[in-house]
Amino acid sequence: MRRLPRISSSASALAPSVSTSSSSSASLRTATCIAPASQTSQLSATRSQAWQSKLHAQRRCLSTTAPRRALETVSDTTDDSYLLDEDNDRTRKPEIKTDLVYPRGIKAVPRDADITDPDYKPAESGELLEEVGGLANWWDDPSHWGSSNRYLGFGPREKVTDPAMLEVLARRAVIEALAIKQFADLRAHKLATFTPAVAKEQELLITEIRLVPGEDGAAVLKRQSDYTRVWAGVKKAGVVISEESEKTVSESSQLDITEARELVKRWNPRWKQALLKDLAVKFYAAKRIQRLTGHVIPDAKLVGSISVGSLVAHLTKPPKAKKLTEELEVRGQLPALPNVTLYPRRVTPVDKQKMVGRWKLITAELEKRELPVIGTGGYGKSVETKWADGN
C-alpha cells in the first residue's frame, strides 16, 4: 500500500477558514482525508510533490459550498396567474388561410353499450360489413385541393405543329419582344411570359403590324406608333388573365389555321430578312415562342438564328422520324410500289403463318401433343446437342 507523507502544521491553518455552519461536516471529511501521523517521511522533493497533491485533495474535502436547500413542497393553493387564458393564448398558432378542403364533421359510430335497440346484434367479423366513408382517398379528389394549387403549365398542353400557325406566332413573338425591349425595364422581363390568351382583335392587330429590317439590318417596326400599340396590348393581356380564367379566354382568342395561312400569303417575305442583333430581343422572342407554341428552342439553335427567317425555319422544320418506317412513309416512294409493303416491326415466322391462315392449325396440333405453342416451355435443348459438341 502506498504511503502518504506527514502533513505539516501549516496545513491545519486552513481548517479555521471554514464557516461555522459547516465546521462539523468539514472536520469529519478532513479527518478521513488527512493521513495518520505515524507515517514515515520521505525525501524533500517527493514530500513537496505529495504535499501539493494532498493539499488539493484536502481542499476538495474542506468544501465551503453551502448545503443545498431542500425542495419546497407545493401547496394546495397554487397561484394560477402565470397560466395563459385560453382566449389570450399567445402560443396558439395563427390559422392558416388556405382554400384546401379539409374533412369536417366526422361522426363516430356509437359503442355497443350506448345502443338501446333490443334487436341490435354486434358483428363478430368484418366480412359482410359495408365500408362507408373514410379518409384514405380524401386527397385523390381534385376538388379538395382548391384552385390555387391547380397546375398551370408555362406553355400549351399540345405543341403547335402547323407550319403556317408557327410562322404567325413567331412573327408575333418577335414584334412583342421589340415592344417589351423598348418600354419595359430590366425587372419587367416577366412580361415576355404572359399568357397567350388575348383578344382576337388584338392578336390580329399585332400580326398586321409591319416588321421590316432597319438601316443596319436589325428587326424594327415600320412606324414608331406601332411600339405603343403593341405595348398597350401586352399590358392589357396581363390584366385580362388576372381577371378571367385562362381556359375561357384562350378558347375565343386562338387564330384558325385557315386564317393563319391567309396571313402568311398576304405578308411580304422581306420581314424574314430582318436580323436579330439584340440579344435581349432574341431572348424575349424565344421565351415568347415557348409560351405560345410549346416549342423550346435550344441555346445552340438560338445562337445560330441570326435572322427572323432562320428562327422561323427552325420552328417549321418537321421533326426527325423516330423509326425508318416513318421516314419511308413520309417520302412516299416505296409505299407507292405495288409489290412493296411496309411494316412497323420485324416480320416473324409466326406473322408469316398468320398471313396465309396456317397458324390456327399449327396451334391446334401443338396443343393436342401438349407442346408449347410459343417458346421452349421449359424443356431446354436436346442432350444430343451436347454430345455433338463433345461436352
Short mmCIF file of C-alpha atoms in Angstrom, two decimals:
data_model
loop_
_atom_site.label_atom_id
_atom_site.label_comp_id
_atom_site.label_asym_id
_atom_site.label_seq_id
_atom_site.Cartn_x
_atom_site.Cartn_y
_atom_site.Cartn_z
CA MET A 1 0.00 0.00 0.00
CA ARG A 2 1.28 3.44 -0.97
CA ARG A 3 2.45 5.56 1.97
CA LEU A 4 1.39 9.16 2.27
CA PRO A 5 3.74 11.81 3.74
CA ARG A 6 3.07 13.56 7.01
CA ILE A 7 1.17 16.81 6.82
CA SER A 8 2.91 19.74 8.42
CA SER A 9 1.25 22.02 10.89
CA SER A 10 0.75 24.74 8.26
CA ALA A 11 -1.94 22.67 6.59
CA SER A 12 -4.06 22.74 9.75
CA ALA A 13 -4.31 26.51 9.38
CA LEU A 14 -6.78 26.02 6.61
CA ALA A 15 -9.34 24.49 8.90
CA PRO A 16 -10.35 27.72 10.78
CA SER A 17 -11.21 29.39 7.47
CA VAL A 18 -14.21 27.13 7.11
CA SER A 19 -17.52 28.70 8.09
CA THR A 20 -19.06 27.70 11.38
CA SER A 21 -22.16 26.36 9.71
CA SER A 22 -20.20 23.58 8.06
CA SER A 23 -17.39 23.11 10.62
CA SER A 24 -18.70 19.81 11.89
CA SER A 25 -19.11 18.24 8.47
CA ALA A 26 -15.80 19.72 7.26
CA SER A 27 -13.88 18.30 10.23
CA LEU A 28 -15.29 14.85 9.58
CA ARG A 29 -14.38 14.99 5.90
CA THR A 30 -10.92 16.36 6.78
CA ALA A 31 -10.28 13.56 9.20
CA THR A 32 -10.91 10.96 6.54
CA CYS A 33 -8.57 12.65 4.08
CA ILE A 34 -5.60 13.51 6.34
CA ALA A 35 -3.02 10.77 6.62
CA PRO A 36 -2.11 9.37 10.07
CA ALA A 37 0.80 10.94 11.89
CA SER A 38 2.65 7.65 12.28
CA GLN A 39 3.75 7.56 8.62
CA THR A 40 7.42 7.91 7.79
CA SER A 41 8.84 10.90 5.95
CA GLN A 42 10.45 10.76 2.54
CA LEU A 43 12.78 12.98 0.56
CA SER A 44 12.12 16.69 0.39
CA ALA A 45 11.34 16.67 -3.35
CA THR A 46 8.93 13.79 -3.00
CA ARG A 47 7.42 15.40 0.08
CA SER A 48 6.73 18.66 -1.75
CA GLN A 49 5.02 16.88 -4.65
CA ALA A 50 2.96 14.76 -2.31
CA TRP A 51 2.08 17.83 -0.27
CA GLN A 52 0.69 19.61 -3.32
CA SER A 53 -1.46 16.64 -4.26
CA LYS A 54 -2.53 16.19 -0.65
CA LEU A 55 -3.38 19.86 -0.32
CA HIS A 56 -5.54 19.64 -3.45
CA ALA A 57 -7.40 16.65 -2.01
CA GLN A 58 -7.77 18.44 1.33
CA ARG A 59 -9.25 21.48 -0.32
CA ARG A 60 -11.77 19.25 -2.02
CA CYS A 61 -12.64 17.71 1.33
CA LEU A 62 -12.87 21.09 3.08
CA SER A 63 -15.65 22.29 0.84
CA THR A 64 -17.03 25.71 1.69
CA THR A 65 -20.12 25.28 -0.52
CA ALA A 66 -23.31 25.88 1.38
CA PRO A 67 -25.62 22.87 1.68
CA ARG A 68 -28.36 22.60 -0.90
CA ARG A 69 -31.78 23.76 0.10
CA ALA A 70 -34.48 21.17 0.28
CA LEU A 71 -37.17 21.22 -2.37
CA GLU A 72 -40.12 23.27 -1.29
CA THR A 73 -43.40 21.44 -1.21
CA VAL A 74 -46.09 22.82 -3.45
CA SER A 75 -49.06 24.00 -1.52
CA ASP A 76 -52.63 23.22 -2.45
CA THR A 77 -53.37 26.86 -3.18
CA THR A 78 -51.23 27.21 -6.30
CA ASP A 79 -51.25 30.60 -7.96
CA ASP A 80 -52.63 30.22 -11.50
CA SER A 81 -51.86 33.77 -12.51
CA TYR A 82 -48.98 32.67 -14.68
CA LEU A 83 -51.21 30.45 -16.78
CA LEU A 84 -52.37 31.98 -20.06
CA ASP A 85 -56.02 32.39 -20.64
CA GLU A 86 -57.48 30.26 -23.43
CA ASP A 87 -58.78 33.36 -25.20
CA ASN A 88 -55.43 35.17 -24.87
CA ASP A 89 -53.16 32.24 -25.66
CA ARG A 90 -50.10 33.75 -27.31
CA THR A 91 -48.61 30.34 -28.09
CA ARG A 92 -51.54 29.36 -30.25
CA LYS A 93 -50.58 29.17 -33.91
CA PRO A 94 -52.47 31.50 -36.22
CA GLU A 95 -54.97 29.92 -38.51
CA ILE A 96 -53.56 29.42 -41.99
CA LYS A 97 -55.71 30.84 -44.74
CA THR A 98 -55.99 28.27 -47.49
CA ASP A 99 -58.54 27.02 -49.97
CA LEU A 100 -57.80 23.37 -49.22
CA VAL A 101 -60.90 21.40 -48.28
CA TYR A 102 -60.25 19.55 -45.03
CA PRO A 103 -62.51 16.78 -43.75
CA ARG A 104 -65.01 18.25 -41.33
CA GLY A 105 -67.98 16.96 -39.41
CA ILE A 106 -66.55 13.49 -38.77
CA LYS A 107 -69.02 11.32 -36.86
CA ALA A 108 -68.05 8.32 -34.79
CA VAL A 109 -70.07 5.12 -34.55
CA PRO A 110 -71.73 4.68 -31.14
CA ARG A 111 -70.44 1.98 -28.87
CA ASP A 112 -72.31 -1.23 -28.15
CA ALA A 113 -73.09 -0.15 -24.60
CA ASP A 114 -74.77 3.05 -25.83
CA ILE A 115 -77.17 1.29 -28.22
CA THR A 116 -80.64 0.72 -26.75
CA ASP A 117 -82.15 -1.20 -29.68
CA PRO A 118 -83.02 -4.71 -28.42
CA ASP A 119 -82.72 -6.19 -31.94
CA TYR A 120 -79.17 -4.96 -32.35
CA LYS A 121 -76.61 -7.69 -32.73
CA PRO A 122 -72.92 -6.75 -32.94
CA ALA A 123 -70.93 -8.18 -35.80
CA GLU A 124 -68.40 -10.84 -34.95
CA SER A 125 -66.28 -10.29 -38.09
CA GLY A 126 -65.93 -7.68 -40.81
CA GLU A 127 -66.69 -9.91 -43.79
CA LEU A 128 -70.24 -8.75 -44.51
CA LEU A 129 -69.86 -5.21 -43.19
CA GLU A 130 -70.16 -2.37 -45.67
CA GLU A 131 -67.38 0.20 -45.69
CA VAL A 132 -68.81 3.71 -45.54
CA GLY A 133 -66.82 6.91 -45.82
CA GLY A 134 -63.19 7.03 -44.79
CA LEU A 135 -60.30 9.41 -45.37
CA ALA A 136 -57.95 7.07 -47.22
CA ASN A 137 -58.59 8.63 -50.65
CA TRP A 138 -59.50 12.11 -49.49
CA TRP A 139 -56.68 13.90 -51.32
CA ASP A 140 -57.26 11.93 -54.51
CA ASP A 141 -60.24 14.14 -55.24
CA PRO A 142 -59.06 17.20 -57.24
CA SER A 143 -61.85 19.35 -55.80
CA HIS A 144 -60.29 19.13 -52.32
CA TRP A 145 -57.08 20.86 -53.44
CA GLY A 146 -58.59 24.24 -54.28
CA SER A 147 -57.99 26.49 -57.24
CA SER A 148 -54.68 27.95 -56.04
CA ASN A 149 -52.96 24.56 -56.22
CA ARG A 150 -54.01 23.91 -59.79
CA TYR A 151 -51.03 23.37 -62.04
CA LEU A 152 -50.65 25.93 -64.82
CA GLY A 153 -48.06 24.98 -67.38
CA PHE A 154 -45.77 27.53 -68.96
CA GLY A 155 -46.75 26.58 -72.49
CA PRO A 156 -49.78 24.97 -74.10
CA ARG A 157 -50.58 21.35 -73.37
CA GLU A 158 -50.19 20.38 -77.03
CA LYS A 159 -47.48 21.79 -79.25
CA VAL A 160 -48.42 23.72 -82.36
CA THR A 161 -47.41 21.72 -85.44
CA ASP A 162 -48.95 23.57 -88.37
CA PRO A 163 -46.21 25.48 -90.28
CA ALA A 164 -48.45 28.46 -91.07
CA MET A 165 -49.53 28.82 -87.43
CA LEU A 166 -45.92 28.56 -86.27
CA GLU A 167 -44.88 31.30 -88.67
CA VAL A 168 -47.65 33.61 -87.48
CA LEU A 169 -46.84 33.04 -83.81
CA ALA A 170 -43.10 33.51 -84.40
CA ARG A 171 -43.75 36.85 -86.09
CA ARG A 172 -45.99 37.90 -83.22
CA ALA A 173 -43.33 36.88 -80.67
CA VAL A 174 -40.66 38.99 -82.37
CA ILE A 175 -42.97 42.03 -82.58
CA GLU A 176 -43.88 41.78 -78.88
CA ALA A 177 -40.22 41.28 -77.93
CA LEU A 178 -39.30 44.53 -79.69
CA ALA A 179 -42.01 46.42 -77.79
CA ILE A 180 -41.00 44.91 -74.45
CA LYS A 181 -37.35 45.79 -75.04
CA GLN A 182 -38.19 49.44 -75.72
CA PHE A 183 -40.69 50.15 -72.93
CA ALA A 184 -40.05 47.64 -70.13
CA ASP A 185 -37.20 47.97 -67.65
CA LEU A 186 -34.84 45.18 -66.61
CA ARG A 187 -37.23 43.87 -63.98
CA ALA A 188 -40.22 43.80 -66.33
CA HIS A 189 -38.87 40.95 -68.43
CA LYS A 190 -41.58 38.74 -66.96
CA LEU A 191 -43.99 40.32 -69.38
CA ALA A 192 -42.41 38.17 -72.05
CA THR A 193 -44.01 35.15 -70.40
CA PHE A 194 -47.56 36.47 -70.00
CA THR A 195 -50.45 34.32 -71.11
CA PRO A 196 -51.02 33.75 -74.83
CA ALA A 197 -54.73 34.29 -74.30
CA VAL A 198 -55.51 37.76 -75.63
CA ALA A 199 -58.46 39.17 -77.51
CA LYS A 200 -58.68 38.00 -81.09
CA GLU A 201 -58.84 41.59 -82.38
CA GLN A 202 -55.63 42.41 -80.53
CA GLU A 203 -53.96 39.30 -81.91
CA LEU A 204 -54.91 40.27 -85.46
CA LEU A 205 -53.70 43.81 -84.79
CA ILE A 206 -50.28 42.53 -83.75
CA THR A 207 -49.97 40.31 -86.80
CA GLU A 208 -50.90 43.18 -89.13
CA ILE A 209 -48.07 45.38 -87.87
CA ARG A 210 -45.25 45.53 -90.38
CA LEU A 211 -41.92 44.07 -89.32
CA VAL A 212 -39.07 45.29 -91.53
CA PRO A 213 -35.26 45.36 -91.39
CA GLY A 214 -33.83 48.72 -90.29
CA GLU A 215 -30.91 50.70 -91.63
CA ASP A 216 -28.39 48.35 -90.03
CA GLY A 217 -30.46 45.29 -90.94
CA ALA A 218 -31.86 44.76 -87.42
CA ALA A 219 -35.53 43.95 -86.94
CA VAL A 220 -37.66 47.06 -86.27
CA LEU A 221 -41.28 48.07 -86.63
CA LYS A 222 -42.35 50.20 -89.58
CA ARG A 223 -43.84 53.07 -87.56
CA GLN A 224 -42.93 54.37 -84.12
CA SER A 225 -46.59 54.35 -83.09
CA ASP A 226 -46.66 50.57 -83.56
CA TYR A 227 -44.48 50.14 -80.46
CA THR A 228 -47.07 51.93 -78.34
CA ARG A 229 -49.94 49.89 -79.75
CA VAL A 230 -48.18 46.60 -79.12
CA TRP A 231 -47.11 47.66 -75.62
CA ALA A 232 -50.68 48.60 -74.75
CA GLY A 233 -51.85 45.19 -75.90
CA VAL A 234 -49.19 43.42 -73.86
CA LYS A 235 -50.15 45.20 -70.64
CA LYS A 236 -53.85 44.67 -71.31
CA ALA A 237 -53.31 40.93 -71.77
CA GLY A 238 -51.74 40.71 -68.31
CA VAL A 239 -54.84 42.31 -66.79
CA VAL A 240 -57.21 40.03 -68.68
CA ILE A 241 -55.59 36.84 -67.44
CA SER A 242 -55.72 38.01 -63.83
CA GLU A 243 -59.47 38.62 -64.01
CA GLU A 244 -60.64 35.71 -66.13
CA SER A 245 -59.70 32.09 -66.39
CA GLU A 246 -57.12 31.01 -68.92
CA LYS A 247 -59.36 28.37 -70.46
CA THR A 248 -62.25 30.76 -71.13
CA VAL A 249 -60.05 33.37 -72.75
CA SER A 250 -57.93 31.03 -74.82
CA GLU A 251 -60.91 29.30 -76.46
CA SER A 252 -62.03 32.51 -78.16
CA SER A 253 -58.65 34.03 -78.91
CA GLN A 254 -56.67 31.49 -80.95
CA LEU A 255 -56.43 32.02 -84.68
CA ASP A 256 -57.71 29.39 -87.06
CA ILE A 257 -55.29 27.51 -89.29
CA THR A 258 -57.10 28.82 -92.36
CA GLU A 259 -56.73 32.40 -91.15
CA ALA A 260 -53.05 31.81 -90.41
CA ARG A 261 -52.42 30.55 -93.93
CA GLU A 262 -54.15 33.58 -95.43
CA LEU A 263 -51.98 35.90 -93.33
CA VAL A 264 -48.79 34.16 -94.47
CA LYS A 265 -49.78 34.55 -98.12
CA ARG A 266 -50.56 38.24 -97.63
CA TRP A 267 -47.28 39.18 -95.93
CA ASN A 268 -44.21 40.36 -97.75
CA PRO A 269 -41.43 37.76 -97.25
CA ARG A 270 -38.94 40.59 -96.71
CA TRP A 271 -39.69 40.60 -92.98
CA LYS A 272 -37.81 37.29 -92.63
CA GLN A 273 -34.58 39.02 -93.68
CA ALA A 274 -34.55 41.18 -90.53
CA LEU A 275 -31.61 40.40 -88.24
CA LEU A 276 -31.84 39.62 -84.53
CA LYS A 277 -28.80 41.56 -83.34
CA ASP A 278 -30.06 42.46 -79.89
CA LEU A 279 -29.60 39.53 -77.51
CA ALA A 280 -32.40 40.75 -75.24
CA VAL A 281 -34.87 40.78 -78.14
CA LYS A 282 -33.76 37.30 -79.14
CA PHE A 283 -34.19 36.03 -75.57
CA TYR A 284 -37.65 37.60 -75.19
CA ALA A 285 -38.71 36.17 -78.55
CA ALA A 286 -37.53 32.67 -77.62
CA LYS A 287 -39.40 32.72 -74.30
CA ARG A 288 -42.49 34.09 -76.02
CA ILE A 289 -42.34 31.38 -78.69
CA GLN A 290 -42.13 28.74 -75.98
CA ARG A 291 -45.16 30.27 -74.29
CA LEU A 292 -47.21 30.47 -77.48
CA THR A 293 -46.26 27.28 -79.32
CA GLY A 294 -44.78 24.95 -76.69
CA HIS A 295 -41.51 24.57 -78.62
CA VAL A 296 -38.31 25.03 -76.63
CA ILE A 297 -35.51 26.45 -78.76
CA PRO A 298 -32.12 25.08 -77.64
CA ASP A 299 -29.35 27.56 -76.91
CA ALA A 300 -27.24 26.26 -79.78
CA LYS A 301 -30.06 26.84 -82.26
CA LEU A 302 -30.91 30.20 -80.70
CA VAL A 303 -27.35 31.47 -81.05
CA GLY A 304 -27.23 30.28 -84.65
CA SER A 305 -30.52 32.01 -85.51
CA ILE A 306 -29.15 35.25 -86.89
CA SER A 307 -32.29 36.41 -88.69
CA VAL A 308 -36.01 36.04 -88.16
CA GLY A 309 -36.18 33.70 -91.13
CA SER A 310 -33.70 31.25 -89.60
CA LEU A 311 -35.73 31.29 -86.39
CA VAL A 312 -38.92 30.53 -88.32
CA ALA A 313 -37.16 27.82 -90.34
CA HIS A 314 -36.09 26.07 -87.13
CA LEU A 315 -39.67 26.06 -85.87
CA THR A 316 -41.32 24.92 -89.10
CA LYS A 317 -38.77 22.18 -89.75
CA PRO A 318 -40.54 18.82 -89.41
CA PRO A 319 -39.26 16.65 -86.56
CA LYS A 320 -36.92 13.83 -87.35
CA ALA A 321 -38.58 10.43 -87.71
CA LYS A 322 -38.01 8.05 -84.83
CA LYS A 323 -38.30 4.92 -86.99
CA LEU A 324 -37.27 4.02 -90.53
CA THR A 325 -40.84 3.14 -91.48
CA GLU A 326 -41.99 6.64 -90.58
CA GLU A 327 -39.28 8.15 -92.77
CA LEU A 328 -40.21 5.90 -95.69
CA GLU A 329 -43.89 6.72 -95.34
CA VAL A 330 -43.12 10.44 -95.40
CA ARG A 331 -41.08 10.10 -98.57
CA GLY A 332 -43.80 8.01 -100.24
CA GLN A 333 -41.56 6.29 -102.79
CA LEU A 334 -41.59 2.70 -101.57
CA PRO A 335 -45.26 2.55 -100.44
CA ALA A 336 -46.30 3.57 -103.94
CA LEU A 337 -44.87 0.37 -105.42
CA PRO A 338 -47.43 -2.45 -105.88
CA ASN A 339 -45.16 -5.25 -104.62
CA VAL A 340 -43.79 -3.45 -101.52
CA THR A 341 -45.42 -3.41 -98.08
CA LEU A 342 -44.09 -1.54 -95.04
CA TYR A 343 -44.44 -2.97 -91.55
CA PRO A 344 -43.82 -1.10 -88.30
CA ARG A 345 -41.77 -4.01 -86.86
CA ARG A 346 -39.92 -7.14 -87.87
CA VAL A 347 -41.97 -9.85 -89.54
CA THR A 348 -41.54 -13.09 -87.55
CA PRO A 349 -42.26 -16.68 -88.71
CA VAL A 350 -45.46 -16.57 -86.67
CA ASP A 351 -46.57 -13.49 -88.62
CA LYS A 352 -45.92 -15.28 -91.89
CA GLN A 353 -48.02 -18.27 -90.81
CA LYS A 354 -50.83 -15.94 -89.77
CA MET A 355 -50.77 -14.22 -93.16
CA VAL A 356 -51.50 -17.48 -95.00
CA GLY A 357 -54.00 -18.73 -92.38
CA ARG A 358 -51.94 -21.69 -91.20
CA TRP A 359 -51.31 -20.56 -87.62
CA LYS A 360 -54.59 -21.91 -86.19
CA LEU A 361 -53.87 -25.41 -87.48
CA ILE A 362 -50.36 -25.34 -86.07
CA THR A 363 -51.65 -24.19 -82.67
CA ALA A 364 -54.25 -26.97 -82.55
CA GLU A 365 -51.69 -29.68 -83.35
CA LEU A 366 -49.25 -28.40 -80.76
CA GLU A 367 -51.90 -28.30 -78.04
CA LYS A 368 -53.02 -31.83 -78.96
CA ARG A 369 -49.48 -33.09 -78.33
CA GLU A 370 -49.19 -30.97 -75.13
CA LEU A 371 -46.33 -28.99 -76.58
CA PRO A 372 -45.73 -25.29 -76.02
CA VAL A 373 -47.18 -23.06 -78.71
CA ILE A 374 -44.56 -20.32 -78.35
CA GLY A 375 -41.17 -20.86 -76.74
CA THR A 376 -39.49 -23.95 -75.34
CA GLY A 377 -41.88 -24.49 -72.45
CA GLY A 378 -39.06 -25.35 -70.07
CA TYR A 379 -37.88 -28.40 -71.99
CA GLY A 380 -34.48 -26.97 -72.87
CA LYS A 381 -32.10 -28.15 -75.53
CA SER A 382 -31.75 -31.79 -76.51
CA VAL A 383 -28.98 -33.87 -74.99
CA GLU A 384 -27.76 -34.86 -78.44
CA THR A 385 -26.56 -31.31 -78.94
CA LYS A 386 -24.15 -31.69 -76.02
CA TRP A 387 -22.89 -34.99 -77.42
CA ALA A 388 -22.22 -33.41 -80.79
CA ASP A 389 -20.28 -30.59 -79.14
CA GLY A 390 -18.20 -33.08 -77.15
CA ASN A 391 -19.47 -31.96 -73.73
#
